[in-house]
Short mmCIF file of C-alpha atoms in Angstrom, two decimals:
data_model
loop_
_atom_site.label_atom_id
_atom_site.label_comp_id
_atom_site.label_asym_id
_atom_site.label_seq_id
_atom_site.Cartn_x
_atom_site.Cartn_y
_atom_site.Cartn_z
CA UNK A 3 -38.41 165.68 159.52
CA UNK A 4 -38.72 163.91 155.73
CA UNK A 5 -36.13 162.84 153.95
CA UNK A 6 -34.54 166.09 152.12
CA UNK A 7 -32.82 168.83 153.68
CA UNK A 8 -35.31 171.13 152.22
CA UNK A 9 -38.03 169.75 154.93
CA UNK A 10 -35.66 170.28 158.38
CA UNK A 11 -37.11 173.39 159.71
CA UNK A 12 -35.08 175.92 162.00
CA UNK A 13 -37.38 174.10 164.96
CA UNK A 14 -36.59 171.05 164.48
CA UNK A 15 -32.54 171.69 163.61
CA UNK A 16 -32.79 173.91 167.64
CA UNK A 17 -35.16 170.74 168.81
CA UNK A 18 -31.99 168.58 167.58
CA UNK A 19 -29.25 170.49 168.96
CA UNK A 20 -31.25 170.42 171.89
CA UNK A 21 -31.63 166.87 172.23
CA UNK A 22 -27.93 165.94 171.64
CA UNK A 23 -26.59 169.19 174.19
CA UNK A 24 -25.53 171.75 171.71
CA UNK A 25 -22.62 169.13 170.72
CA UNK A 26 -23.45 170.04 166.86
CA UNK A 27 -23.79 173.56 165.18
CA UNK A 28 -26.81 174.43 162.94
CA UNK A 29 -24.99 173.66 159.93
CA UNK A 30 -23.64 170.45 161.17
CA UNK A 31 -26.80 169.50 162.06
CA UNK A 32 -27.94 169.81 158.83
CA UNK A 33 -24.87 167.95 157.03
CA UNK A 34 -25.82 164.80 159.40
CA UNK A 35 -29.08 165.30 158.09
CA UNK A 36 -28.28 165.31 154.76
CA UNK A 37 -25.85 161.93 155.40
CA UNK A 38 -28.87 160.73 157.20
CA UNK A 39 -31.21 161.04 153.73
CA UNK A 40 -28.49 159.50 152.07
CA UNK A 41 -28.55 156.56 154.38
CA UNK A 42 -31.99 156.14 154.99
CA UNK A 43 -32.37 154.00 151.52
CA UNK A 44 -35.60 153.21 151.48
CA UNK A 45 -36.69 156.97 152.97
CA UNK A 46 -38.44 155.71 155.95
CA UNK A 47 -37.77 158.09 158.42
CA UNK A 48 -35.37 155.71 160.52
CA UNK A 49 -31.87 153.99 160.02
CA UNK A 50 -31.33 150.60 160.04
CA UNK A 51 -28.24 148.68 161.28
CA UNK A 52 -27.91 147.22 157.79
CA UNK A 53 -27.71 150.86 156.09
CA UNK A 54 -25.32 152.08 158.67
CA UNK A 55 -22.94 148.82 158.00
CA UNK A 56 -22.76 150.75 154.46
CA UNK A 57 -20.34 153.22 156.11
CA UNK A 58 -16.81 151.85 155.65
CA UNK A 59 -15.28 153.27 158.62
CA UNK A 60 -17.89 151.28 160.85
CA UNK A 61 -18.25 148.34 158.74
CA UNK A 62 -14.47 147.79 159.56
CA UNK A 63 -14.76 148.56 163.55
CA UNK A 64 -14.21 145.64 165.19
CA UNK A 65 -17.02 146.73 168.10
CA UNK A 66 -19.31 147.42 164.88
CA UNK A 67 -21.09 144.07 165.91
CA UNK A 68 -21.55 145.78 169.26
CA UNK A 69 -22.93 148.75 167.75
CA UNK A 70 -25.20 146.98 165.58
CA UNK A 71 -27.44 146.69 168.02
CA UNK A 72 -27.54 150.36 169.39
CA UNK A 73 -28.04 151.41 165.53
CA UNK A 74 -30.94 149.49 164.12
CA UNK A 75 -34.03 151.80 163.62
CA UNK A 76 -32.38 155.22 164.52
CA UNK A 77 -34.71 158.35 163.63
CA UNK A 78 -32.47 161.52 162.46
CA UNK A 79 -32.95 163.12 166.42
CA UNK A 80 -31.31 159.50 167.84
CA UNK A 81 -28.63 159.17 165.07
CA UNK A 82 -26.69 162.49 165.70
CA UNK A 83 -27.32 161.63 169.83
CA UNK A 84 -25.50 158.55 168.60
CA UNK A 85 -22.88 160.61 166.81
CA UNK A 86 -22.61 163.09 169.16
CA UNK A 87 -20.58 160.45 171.76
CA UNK A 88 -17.82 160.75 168.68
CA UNK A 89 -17.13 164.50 168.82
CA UNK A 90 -14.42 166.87 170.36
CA UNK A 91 -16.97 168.62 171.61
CA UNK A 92 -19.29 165.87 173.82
CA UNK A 93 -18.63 166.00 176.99
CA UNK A 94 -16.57 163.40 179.42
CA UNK A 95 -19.31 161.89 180.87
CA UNK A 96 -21.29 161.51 177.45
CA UNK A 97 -17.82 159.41 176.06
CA UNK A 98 -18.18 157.51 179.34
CA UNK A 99 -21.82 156.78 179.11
CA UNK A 100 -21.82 155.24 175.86
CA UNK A 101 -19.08 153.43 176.02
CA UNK A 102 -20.67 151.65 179.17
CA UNK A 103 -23.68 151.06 177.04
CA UNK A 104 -21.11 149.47 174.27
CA UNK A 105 -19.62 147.31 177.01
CA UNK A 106 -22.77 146.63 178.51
CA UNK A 107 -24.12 144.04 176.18
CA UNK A 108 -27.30 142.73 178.18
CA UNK A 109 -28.16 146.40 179.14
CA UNK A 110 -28.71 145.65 182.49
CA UNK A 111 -26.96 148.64 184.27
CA UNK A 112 -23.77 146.18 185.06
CA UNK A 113 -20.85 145.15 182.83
CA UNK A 114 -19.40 141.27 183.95
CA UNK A 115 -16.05 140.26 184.04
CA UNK A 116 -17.80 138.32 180.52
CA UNK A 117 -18.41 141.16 178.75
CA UNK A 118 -15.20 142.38 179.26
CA UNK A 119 -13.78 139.27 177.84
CA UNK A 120 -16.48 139.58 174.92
CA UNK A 121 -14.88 143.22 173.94
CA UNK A 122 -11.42 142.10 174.60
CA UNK A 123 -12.48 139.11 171.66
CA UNK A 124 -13.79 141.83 169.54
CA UNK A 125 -10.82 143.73 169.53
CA UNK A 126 -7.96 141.07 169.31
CA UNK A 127 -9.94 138.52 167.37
CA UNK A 128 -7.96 135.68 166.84
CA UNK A 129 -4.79 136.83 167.54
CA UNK A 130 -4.68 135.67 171.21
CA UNK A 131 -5.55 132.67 173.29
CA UNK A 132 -8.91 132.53 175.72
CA UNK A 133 -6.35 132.09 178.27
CA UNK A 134 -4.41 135.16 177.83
CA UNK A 135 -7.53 137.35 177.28
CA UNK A 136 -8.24 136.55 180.76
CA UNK A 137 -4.90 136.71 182.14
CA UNK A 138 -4.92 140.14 180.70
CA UNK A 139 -8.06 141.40 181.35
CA UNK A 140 -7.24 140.48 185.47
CA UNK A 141 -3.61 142.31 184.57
CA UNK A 142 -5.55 145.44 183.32
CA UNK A 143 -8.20 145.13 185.94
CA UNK A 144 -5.74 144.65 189.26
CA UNK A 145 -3.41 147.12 187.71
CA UNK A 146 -5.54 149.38 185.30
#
């Protein structure tokens, strides 16, 4: 897979599909794969974290940090299994999965009462005390 459009062949856009569970069609497969050209700056053949910070809607995610390191050095086949977790079409336990891995910082299979404190930071920045992060983090815990 280079870096035009011209160069994905029919394999590899059914090798992609494939890989991600059929959560793109052939011709959005080959949109992402145009977006991922446009991305991939310097044409290597991978994404890194920096060139996917160019995209303003993650750039201003406040889990972007987060995702930062999930991103860097992405080939085209892991970058729309990355995307894929954002469509209609993924499946419940595909949204569940990586948002685990987002919460999971360490990636050590567990998530800790301080990662959940680390995501709550992320999201409320400085907006609200240590304190009352973890007053309600054991609110939404005990009462979900």
């Amino acid at each position: 897979m280079g870096n035009s459009s011209s160069m994905l062949t029919q394999y590899d856009i059914e090798e992609v599909q494939d890989h991600c569970s059929n959560t793109f069609s052939q011709q959005e497969i080959v949109s992402l794969y145009q977006r991922f050209c446009q991305l991939d700056r310097n044409g290597c053949g991978f994404i890194s974290a920096e060139e996917f910070m160019t995209v303003p809607e993650f750039a201003v995610n406040p889990l972007s940090q987060r995702l930062f390191r999930m991103l860097d050095g992405l080939n085209f086949k892991e970058f729309v299994a990355f995307l894929s977790s954002f469509s209609s079409r993924a499946s419940m336990q595909q949204k569940v999965e990586f948002i685990f891995r987002v919460y999971d910082s360490d990636g050590n299979g567990k998530v800790t009462f301080n990662e959940m404190l680390d995501i709550l930071r992320d999201l409320t920045g400085q907006f609200i005390s240590e304190q009352q992060r973890e007053v309600d983090y054991i609110l939404i815990f005990l009462f979900g």
